[in-house]
Amino acid sequence: QKEVEQDPGPLSVPEGAIVSLNCTYSNSAFQYFMWYRQYSRKGPELLMYTYSSGNKEDGRFTAQVDKSSKYISLFIRDSQPSDSATYLCAMSRGGGYQKVTFGIGTKLQVIP
Amino acid sequence: DSGVTQTPKHLITATGQRVTLRCSPRSGDLSVYWYQQSLDQGLQFLIQYYNGEERAKGNILERFSAQQFPDLHSELNLSSLELGDSALYFCASSADRGRAGEGYGYTFGSGTRLTVV
């Protein structure tokens, strides 16, 4: 079993829809949780990060972490065609421990 | 442009050969990370260097090696290449004294697509 599980999709939604992307994990030592966005033929770019449990909002994006369930989510409101990309969850133990573990990524397509 | 430069962008080579991938980190970043991305495995951590020294090792094969030079650029050497080594290889750098895992995140380059035939 992988440390981080993520549905690879693809996920197709109409423009304006609310998108929910999720990951589950097995390592209870993970403390830092990140979402990366990767456009085709590009490297991943950091979208959001949170520490421990809770919510974090940035514009149309909301990240949620539920450590008790080992479950993290990214919500995209009012989705746009420019949001079409692969979204990778990522997590780490922090505390100077450098390794970041990534999910396989969910491919999202927002249809105009 | 993320500020992390990877060369070459594409590489096609035969089985058994050796190749070198190069990465220049973002200005001021001391840490360099190498990742391999394939369709079935996703992003797999290979190795990290911090200011010239190896800091962490992941699922890196013995046929692979890396180093970071005094000017902070890094090279990933892949030898005795096999068909299964075909993948995207990403380099990332971090600005925060190596503590990328605490949320500061990485800055990724655009990757090198390696095709082994």
PDB file of N, CA, C and O in Angstrom, chain A residues 11-19 78-81 108-112:
ATOM      1  N   LEU A  11     -10.921  13.791 -14.065  1.00  0.00           N
ATOM      2  CA  LEU A  11     -12.124  14.391 -13.550  1.00  0.00           C
ATOM      3  C   LEU A  11     -12.520  15.535 -14.483  1.00  0.00           C
ATOM      4  O   LEU A  11     -11.722  16.448 -14.693  1.00  0.00           O
ATOM      5  N   SER A  12     -13.721  15.463 -15.049  1.00  0.00           N
ATOM      6  CA  SER A  12     -14.203  16.507 -15.949  1.00  0.00           C
ATOM      7  C   SER A  12     -15.387  17.210 -15.314  1.00  0.00           C
ATOM      8  O   SER A  12     -16.328  16.546 -14.871  1.00  0.00           O
ATOM      9  N   VAL A  13     -15.340  18.544 -15.272  1.00  0.00           N
ATOM     10  CA  VAL A  13     -16.423  19.319 -14.683  1.00  0.00           C
ATOM     11  C   VAL A  13     -16.737  20.498 -15.590  1.00  0.00           C
ATOM     12  O   VAL A  13     -15.874  20.955 -16.353  1.00  0.00           O
ATOM     13  N   PRO A  14     -17.981  21.018 -15.520  1.00  0.00           N
ATOM     14  CA  PRO A  14     -18.290  22.210 -16.318  1.00  0.00           C
ATOM     15  C   PRO A  14     -17.735  23.461 -15.639  1.00  0.00           C
ATOM     16  O   PRO A  14     -17.568  23.499 -14.410  1.00  0.00           O
ATOM     17  N   GLU A  15     -17.460  24.461 -16.409  1.00  0.00           N
ATOM     18  CA  GLU A  15     -16.979  25.729 -15.876  1.00  0.00           C
ATOM     19  C   GLU A  15     -17.954  26.253 -14.829  1.00  0.00           C
ATOM     20  O   GLU A  15     -19.165  26.191 -15.002  1.00  0.00           O
ATOM     21  N   GLY A  16     -17.396  26.759 -13.734  1.00  0.00           N
ATOM     22  CA  GLY A  16     -18.219  27.290 -12.655  1.00  0.00           C
ATOM     23  C   GLY A  16     -18.524  26.284 -11.555  1.00  0.00           C
ATOM     24  O   GLY A  16     -19.019  26.672 -10.490  1.00  0.00           O
ATOM     25  N   ALA A  17     -18.232  25.022 -11.778  1.00  0.00           N
ATOM     26  CA  ALA A  17     -18.531  23.989 -10.781  1.00  0.00           C
ATOM     27  C   ALA A  17     -17.550  24.077  -9.604  1.00  0.00           C
ATOM     28  O   ALA A  17     -16.471  24.664  -9.705  1.00  0.00           O
ATOM     29  N   ILE A  18     -17.975  23.493  -8.492  1.00  0.00           N
ATOM     30  CA  ILE A  18     -17.075  23.328  -7.353  1.00  0.00           C
ATOM     31  C   ILE A  18     -16.374  21.978  -7.504  1.00  0.00           C
ATOM     32  O   ILE A  18     -17.023  20.949  -7.697  1.00  0.00           O
ATOM     33  N   VAL A  19     -15.062  22.016  -7.415  1.00  0.00           N
ATOM     34  CA  VAL A  19     -14.263  20.803  -7.583  1.00  0.00           C
ATOM     35  C   VAL A  19     -13.748  20.364  -6.220  1.00  0.00           C
ATOM     36  O   VAL A  19     -13.292  21.181  -5.422  1.00  0.00           O
ATOM     37  N   ASP A  78     -15.940  28.011  -8.278  1.00  0.00           N
ATOM     38  CA  ASP A  78     -16.059  28.727  -9.550  1.00  0.00           C
ATOM     39  C   ASP A  78     -14.925  28.319 -10.506  1.00  0.00           C
ATOM     40  O   ASP A  78     -14.134  29.153 -10.964  1.00  0.00           O
ATOM     41  N   SER A  79     -14.837  27.036 -10.762  1.00  0.00           N
ATOM     42  CA  SER A  79     -13.720  26.517 -11.553  1.00  0.00           C
ATOM     43  C   SER A  79     -13.685  27.144 -12.948  1.00  0.00           C
ATOM     44  O   SER A  79     -14.734  27.438 -13.546  1.00  0.00           O
ATOM     45  N   GLN A  80     -12.485  27.344 -13.441  1.00  0.00           N
ATOM     46  CA  GLN A  80     -12.238  27.975 -14.727  1.00  0.00           C
ATOM     47  C   GLN A  80     -11.476  27.015 -15.645  1.00  0.00           C
ATOM     48  O   GLN A  80     -10.737  26.151 -15.156  1.00  0.00           O
ATOM     49  N   PRO A  81     -11.609  27.187 -16.950  1.00  0.00           N
ATOM     50  CA  PRO A  81     -10.820  26.336 -17.861  1.00  0.00           C
ATOM     51  C   PRO A  81      -9.321  26.398 -17.571  1.00  0.00           C
ATOM     52  O   PRO A  81      -8.617  25.400 -17.755  1.00  0.00           O
ATOM     53  N   LEU A 108      -7.480  17.089 -13.842  1.00  0.00           N
ATOM     54  CA  LEU A 108      -8.739  17.823 -13.857  1.00  0.00           C
ATOM     55  C   LEU A 108      -8.899  18.531 -15.186  1.00  0.00           C
ATOM     56  O   LEU A 108      -7.977  19.198 -15.678  1.00  0.00           O
ATOM     57  N   GLN A 109     -10.104  18.421 -15.751  1.00  0.00           N
ATOM     58  CA  GLN A 109     -10.434  19.171 -16.947  1.00  0.00           C
ATOM     59  C   GLN A 109     -11.696  19.969 -16.679  1.00  0.00           C
ATOM     60  O   GLN A 109     -12.725  19.402 -16.280  1.00  0.00           O
ATOM     61  N   VAL A 110     -11.620  21.291 -16.861  1.00  0.00           N
ATOM     62  CA  VAL A 110     -12.774  22.167 -16.699  1.00  0.00           C
ATOM     63  C   VAL A 110     -13.250  22.545 -18.093  1.00  0.00           C
ATOM     64  O   VAL A 110     -12.528  23.187 -18.853  1.00  0.00           O
ATOM     65  N   ILE A 111     -14.478  22.165 -18.382  1.00  0.00           N
ATOM     66  CA  ILE A 111     -15.001  22.336 -19.738  1.00  0.00           C
ATOM     67  C   ILE A 111     -15.768  23.652 -19.841  1.00  0.00           C
ATOM     68  O   ILE A 111     -16.673  23.899 -19.042  1.00  0.00           O
ATOM     69  N   PRO A 112     -15.417  24.505 -20.830  1.00  0.00           N
ATOM     70  CA  PRO A 112     -16.106  25.811 -20.955  1.00  0.00           C
ATOM     71  C   PRO A 112     -17.578  25.628 -21.295  1.00  0.00           C
ATOM     72  O   PRO A 112     -17.969  24.665 -21.939  1.00  0.00           O
TER      73      PRO A 112
END
